[in-house]
PDB file of C-alpha atoms in Angstrom:
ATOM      1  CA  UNK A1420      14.361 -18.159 -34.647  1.00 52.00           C
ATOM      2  CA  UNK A1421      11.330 -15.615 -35.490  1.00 51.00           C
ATOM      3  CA  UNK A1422       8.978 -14.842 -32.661  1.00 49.00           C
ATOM      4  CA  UNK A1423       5.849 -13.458 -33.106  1.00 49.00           C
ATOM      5  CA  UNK A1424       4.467 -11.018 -30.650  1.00 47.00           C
ATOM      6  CA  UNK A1425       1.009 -11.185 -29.453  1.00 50.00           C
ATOM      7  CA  UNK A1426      -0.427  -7.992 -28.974  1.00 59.00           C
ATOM      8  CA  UNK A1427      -1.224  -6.418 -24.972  1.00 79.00           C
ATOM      9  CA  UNK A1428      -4.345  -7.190 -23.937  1.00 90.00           C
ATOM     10  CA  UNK A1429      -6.594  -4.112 -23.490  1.00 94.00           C
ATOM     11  CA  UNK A1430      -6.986  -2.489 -20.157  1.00 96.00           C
ATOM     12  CA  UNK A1431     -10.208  -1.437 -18.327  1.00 96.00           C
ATOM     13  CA  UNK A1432     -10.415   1.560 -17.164  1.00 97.00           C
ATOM     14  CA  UNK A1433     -10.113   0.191 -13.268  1.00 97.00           C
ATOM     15  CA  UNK A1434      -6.967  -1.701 -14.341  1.00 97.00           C
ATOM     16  CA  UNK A1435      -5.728   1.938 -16.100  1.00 97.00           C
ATOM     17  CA  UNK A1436      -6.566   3.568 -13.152  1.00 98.00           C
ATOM     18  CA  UNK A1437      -4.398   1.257 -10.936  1.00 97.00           C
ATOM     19  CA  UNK A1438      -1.290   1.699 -13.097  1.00 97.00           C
ATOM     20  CA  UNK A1439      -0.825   5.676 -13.431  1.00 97.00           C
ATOM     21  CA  UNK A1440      -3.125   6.617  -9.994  1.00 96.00           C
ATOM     22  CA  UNK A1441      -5.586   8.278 -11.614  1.00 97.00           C
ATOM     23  CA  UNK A1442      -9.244   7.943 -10.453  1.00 97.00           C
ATOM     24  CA  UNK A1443     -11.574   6.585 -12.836  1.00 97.00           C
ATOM     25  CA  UNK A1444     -13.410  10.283 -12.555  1.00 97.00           C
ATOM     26  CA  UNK A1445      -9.676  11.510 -13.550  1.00 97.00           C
ATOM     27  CA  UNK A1446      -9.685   9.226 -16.705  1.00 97.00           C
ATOM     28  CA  UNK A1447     -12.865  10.023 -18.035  1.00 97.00           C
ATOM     29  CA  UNK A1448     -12.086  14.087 -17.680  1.00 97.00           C
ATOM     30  CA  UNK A1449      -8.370  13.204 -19.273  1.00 97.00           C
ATOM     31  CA  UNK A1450     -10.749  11.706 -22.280  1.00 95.00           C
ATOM     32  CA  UNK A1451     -13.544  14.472 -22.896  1.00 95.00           C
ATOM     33  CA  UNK A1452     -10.664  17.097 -22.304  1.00 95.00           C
ATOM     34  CA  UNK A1453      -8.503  15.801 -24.869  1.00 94.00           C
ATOM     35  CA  UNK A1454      -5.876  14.899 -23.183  1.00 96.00           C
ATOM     36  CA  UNK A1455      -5.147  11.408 -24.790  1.00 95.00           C
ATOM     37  CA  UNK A1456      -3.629  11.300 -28.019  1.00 92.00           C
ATOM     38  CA  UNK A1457      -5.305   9.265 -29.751  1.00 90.00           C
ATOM     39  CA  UNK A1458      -9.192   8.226 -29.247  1.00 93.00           C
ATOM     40  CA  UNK A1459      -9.861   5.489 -26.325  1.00 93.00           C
ATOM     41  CA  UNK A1460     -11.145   2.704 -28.313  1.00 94.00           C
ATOM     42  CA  UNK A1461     -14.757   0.696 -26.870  1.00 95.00           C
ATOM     43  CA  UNK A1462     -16.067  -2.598 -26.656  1.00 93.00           C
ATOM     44  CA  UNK A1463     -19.413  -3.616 -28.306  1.00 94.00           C
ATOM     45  CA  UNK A1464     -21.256  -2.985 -25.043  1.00 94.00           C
ATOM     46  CA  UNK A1465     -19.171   0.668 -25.050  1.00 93.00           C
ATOM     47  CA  UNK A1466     -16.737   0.259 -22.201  1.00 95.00           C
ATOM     48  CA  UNK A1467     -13.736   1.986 -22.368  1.00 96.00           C
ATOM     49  CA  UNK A1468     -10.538  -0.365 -23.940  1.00 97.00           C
ATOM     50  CA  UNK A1469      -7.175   1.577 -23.140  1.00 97.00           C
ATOM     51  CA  UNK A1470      -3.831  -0.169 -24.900  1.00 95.00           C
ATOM     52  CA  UNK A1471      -0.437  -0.009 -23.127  1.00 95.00           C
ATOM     53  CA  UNK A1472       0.799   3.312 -25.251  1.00 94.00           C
ATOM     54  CA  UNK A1473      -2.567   5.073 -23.560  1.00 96.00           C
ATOM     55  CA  UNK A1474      -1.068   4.337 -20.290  1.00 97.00           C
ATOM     56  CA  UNK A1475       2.215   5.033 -21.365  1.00 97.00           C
ATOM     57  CA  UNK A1476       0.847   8.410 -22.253  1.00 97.00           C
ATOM     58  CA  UNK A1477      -0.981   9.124 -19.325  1.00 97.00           C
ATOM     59  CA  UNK A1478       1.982   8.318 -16.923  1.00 98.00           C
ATOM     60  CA  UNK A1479       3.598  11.213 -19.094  1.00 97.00           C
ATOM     61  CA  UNK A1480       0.705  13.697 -18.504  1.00 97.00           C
ATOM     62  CA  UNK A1481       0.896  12.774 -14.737  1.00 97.00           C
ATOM     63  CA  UNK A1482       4.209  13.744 -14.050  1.00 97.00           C
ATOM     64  CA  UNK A1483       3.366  17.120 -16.282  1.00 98.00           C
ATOM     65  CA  UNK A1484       0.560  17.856 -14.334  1.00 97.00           C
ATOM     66  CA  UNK A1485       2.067  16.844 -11.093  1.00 97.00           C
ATOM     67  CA  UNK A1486       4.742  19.449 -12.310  1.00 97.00           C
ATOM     68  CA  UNK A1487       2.733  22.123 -12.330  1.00 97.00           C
ATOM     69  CA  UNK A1488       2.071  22.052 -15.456  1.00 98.00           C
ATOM     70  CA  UNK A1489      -1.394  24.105 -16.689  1.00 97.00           C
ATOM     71  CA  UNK A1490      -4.010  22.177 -18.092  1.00 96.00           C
ATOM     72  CA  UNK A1491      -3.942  24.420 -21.300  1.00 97.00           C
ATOM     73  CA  UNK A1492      -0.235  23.988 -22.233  1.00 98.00           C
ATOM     74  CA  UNK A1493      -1.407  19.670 -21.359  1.00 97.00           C
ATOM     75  CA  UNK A1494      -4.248  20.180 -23.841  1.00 97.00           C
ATOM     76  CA  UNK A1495      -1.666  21.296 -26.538  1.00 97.00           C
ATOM     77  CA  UNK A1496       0.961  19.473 -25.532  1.00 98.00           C
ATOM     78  CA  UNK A1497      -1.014  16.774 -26.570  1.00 97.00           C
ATOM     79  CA  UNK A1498      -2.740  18.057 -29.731  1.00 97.00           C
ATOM     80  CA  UNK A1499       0.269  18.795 -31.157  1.00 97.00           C
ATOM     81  CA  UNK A1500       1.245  14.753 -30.368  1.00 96.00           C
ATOM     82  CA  UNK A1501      -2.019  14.017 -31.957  1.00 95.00           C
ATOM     83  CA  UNK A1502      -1.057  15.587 -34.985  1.00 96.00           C
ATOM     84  CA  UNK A1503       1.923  14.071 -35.644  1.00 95.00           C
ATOM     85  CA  UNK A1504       5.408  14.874 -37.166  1.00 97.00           C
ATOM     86  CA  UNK A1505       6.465  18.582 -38.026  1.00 97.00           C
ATOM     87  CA  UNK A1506       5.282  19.913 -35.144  1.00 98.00           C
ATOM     88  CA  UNK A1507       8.340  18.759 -32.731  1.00 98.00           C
ATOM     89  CA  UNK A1508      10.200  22.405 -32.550  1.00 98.00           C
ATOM     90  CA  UNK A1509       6.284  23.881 -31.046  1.00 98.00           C
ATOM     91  CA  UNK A1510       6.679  20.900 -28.535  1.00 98.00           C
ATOM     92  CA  UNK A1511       9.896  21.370 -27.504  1.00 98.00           C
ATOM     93  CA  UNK A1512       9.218  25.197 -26.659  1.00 98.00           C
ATOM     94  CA  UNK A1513       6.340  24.135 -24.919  1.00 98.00           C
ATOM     95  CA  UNK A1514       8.276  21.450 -22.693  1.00 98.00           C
ATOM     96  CA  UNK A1515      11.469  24.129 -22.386  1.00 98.00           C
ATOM     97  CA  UNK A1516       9.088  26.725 -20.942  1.00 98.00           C
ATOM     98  CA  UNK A1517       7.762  24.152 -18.403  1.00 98.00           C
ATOM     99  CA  UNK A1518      11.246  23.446 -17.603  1.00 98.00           C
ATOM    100  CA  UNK A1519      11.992  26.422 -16.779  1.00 98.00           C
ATOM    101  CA  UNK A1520       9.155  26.678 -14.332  1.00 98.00           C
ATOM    102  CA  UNK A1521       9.803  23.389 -12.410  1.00 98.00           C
ATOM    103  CA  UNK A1522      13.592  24.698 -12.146  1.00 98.00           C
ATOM    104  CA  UNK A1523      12.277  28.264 -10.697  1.00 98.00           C
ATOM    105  CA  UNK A1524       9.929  26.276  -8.562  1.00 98.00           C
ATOM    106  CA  UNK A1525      12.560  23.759  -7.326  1.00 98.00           C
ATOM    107  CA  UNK A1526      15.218  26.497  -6.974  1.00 98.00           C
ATOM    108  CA  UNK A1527      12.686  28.415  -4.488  1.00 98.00           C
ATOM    109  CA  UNK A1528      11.663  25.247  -2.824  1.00 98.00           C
ATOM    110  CA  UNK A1529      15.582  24.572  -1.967  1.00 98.00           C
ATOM    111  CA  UNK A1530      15.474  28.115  -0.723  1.00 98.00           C
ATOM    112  CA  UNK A1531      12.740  27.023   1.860  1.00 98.00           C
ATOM    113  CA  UNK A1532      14.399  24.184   2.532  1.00 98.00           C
ATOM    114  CA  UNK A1533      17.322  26.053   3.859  1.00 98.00           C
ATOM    115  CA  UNK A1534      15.363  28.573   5.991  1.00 97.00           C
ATOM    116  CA  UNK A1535      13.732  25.767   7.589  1.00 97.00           C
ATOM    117  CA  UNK A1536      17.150  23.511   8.484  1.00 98.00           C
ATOM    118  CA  UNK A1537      18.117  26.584   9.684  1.00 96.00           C
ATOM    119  CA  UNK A1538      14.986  26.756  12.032  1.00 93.00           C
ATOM    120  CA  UNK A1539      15.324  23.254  13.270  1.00 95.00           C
ATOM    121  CA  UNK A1540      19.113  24.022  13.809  1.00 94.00           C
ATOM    122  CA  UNK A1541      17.891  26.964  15.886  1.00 90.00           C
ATOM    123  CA  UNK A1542      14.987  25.407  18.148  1.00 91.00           C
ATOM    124  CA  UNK A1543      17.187  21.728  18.439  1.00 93.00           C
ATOM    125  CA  UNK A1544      19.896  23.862  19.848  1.00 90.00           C
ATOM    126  CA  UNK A1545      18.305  25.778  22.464  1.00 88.00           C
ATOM    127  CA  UNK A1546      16.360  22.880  23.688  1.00 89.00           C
ATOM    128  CA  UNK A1547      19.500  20.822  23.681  1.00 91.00           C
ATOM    129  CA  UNK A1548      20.706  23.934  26.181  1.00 89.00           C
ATOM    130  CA  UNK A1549      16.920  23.654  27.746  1.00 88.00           C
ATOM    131  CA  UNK A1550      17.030  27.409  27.092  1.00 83.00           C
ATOM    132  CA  UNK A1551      14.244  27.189  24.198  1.00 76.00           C
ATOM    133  CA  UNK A1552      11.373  28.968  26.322  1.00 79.00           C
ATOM    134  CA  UNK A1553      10.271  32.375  25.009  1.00 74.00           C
ATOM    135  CA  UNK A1554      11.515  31.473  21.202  1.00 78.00           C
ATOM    136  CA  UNK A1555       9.615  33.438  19.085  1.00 76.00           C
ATOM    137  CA  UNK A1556       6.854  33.885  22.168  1.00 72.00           C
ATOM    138  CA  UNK A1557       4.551  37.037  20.918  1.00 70.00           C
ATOM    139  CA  UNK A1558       3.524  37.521  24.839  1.00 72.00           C
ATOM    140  CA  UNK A1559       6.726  38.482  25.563  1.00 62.00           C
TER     141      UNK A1559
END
């Protein structure tokens, strides 16, 4: 039995906004930035139309930025999707290199983490023994 598949109604850009968390101010910078990979189509009346692969893309470039990622390697990141095949060896050096940067950051971030169990350990022990007075005190 053959179905046919009716295609996903376009989004506003309130409704687009609700699904990856961006603002609407967010959106429209995304758009005259260049961030999208492909254009974001318009009604008659010129309101913005997004499809489910712009949100789709989006969610990508919000976990990239929320990564750390800079804006410029974004911008490329997504010119180089614009452009199409051939290109996939320049994107995977630029996604590597980010990798490699979350992984630093992470790896430092677990070192804080253990300085600052180590703190808790410290301050829940000697108030445990009520002996926690004068910790750290700079008056002393």
């Amino acid at each position: 039995m053959a179905t046919t598949e009716t295609p996903a109604e376009p989004l506003s850009i309130g409704q687009v906004a609700e699904r990856t968390g961006l603002s609407v101010h967010a959106l429209r910078f995304y758009e005259r930035e260049g961030l999208l990979v492909g254009p974001v189509q318009r009604t008659a009346g010129g309101r913005r139309r997004y499809t489910p692969v712009d949100v789709d893309w989006l969610l990508i470039c919000v976990r990239l930025r929320e990564s750390g990622m800079p804006l410029a390697d974004l911008k490329r990141f997504a010119e180089l999707v614009r452009h199409g095949p051939g290109n996939e060896a320049e994107r995977l050096r630029l996604l590597d290199a980010h990798q490699r940067r979350v992984e630093e950051r992470i790896q430092a971030l677990e070192e804080c983490r253990s300085v600052i169990a180590w703190k808790v350990g410290v301050y829940t022990e000697h108030l445990a023994r009520d002996e926690a007075r004068g910790l750290w005190d700079p008056t002393v």
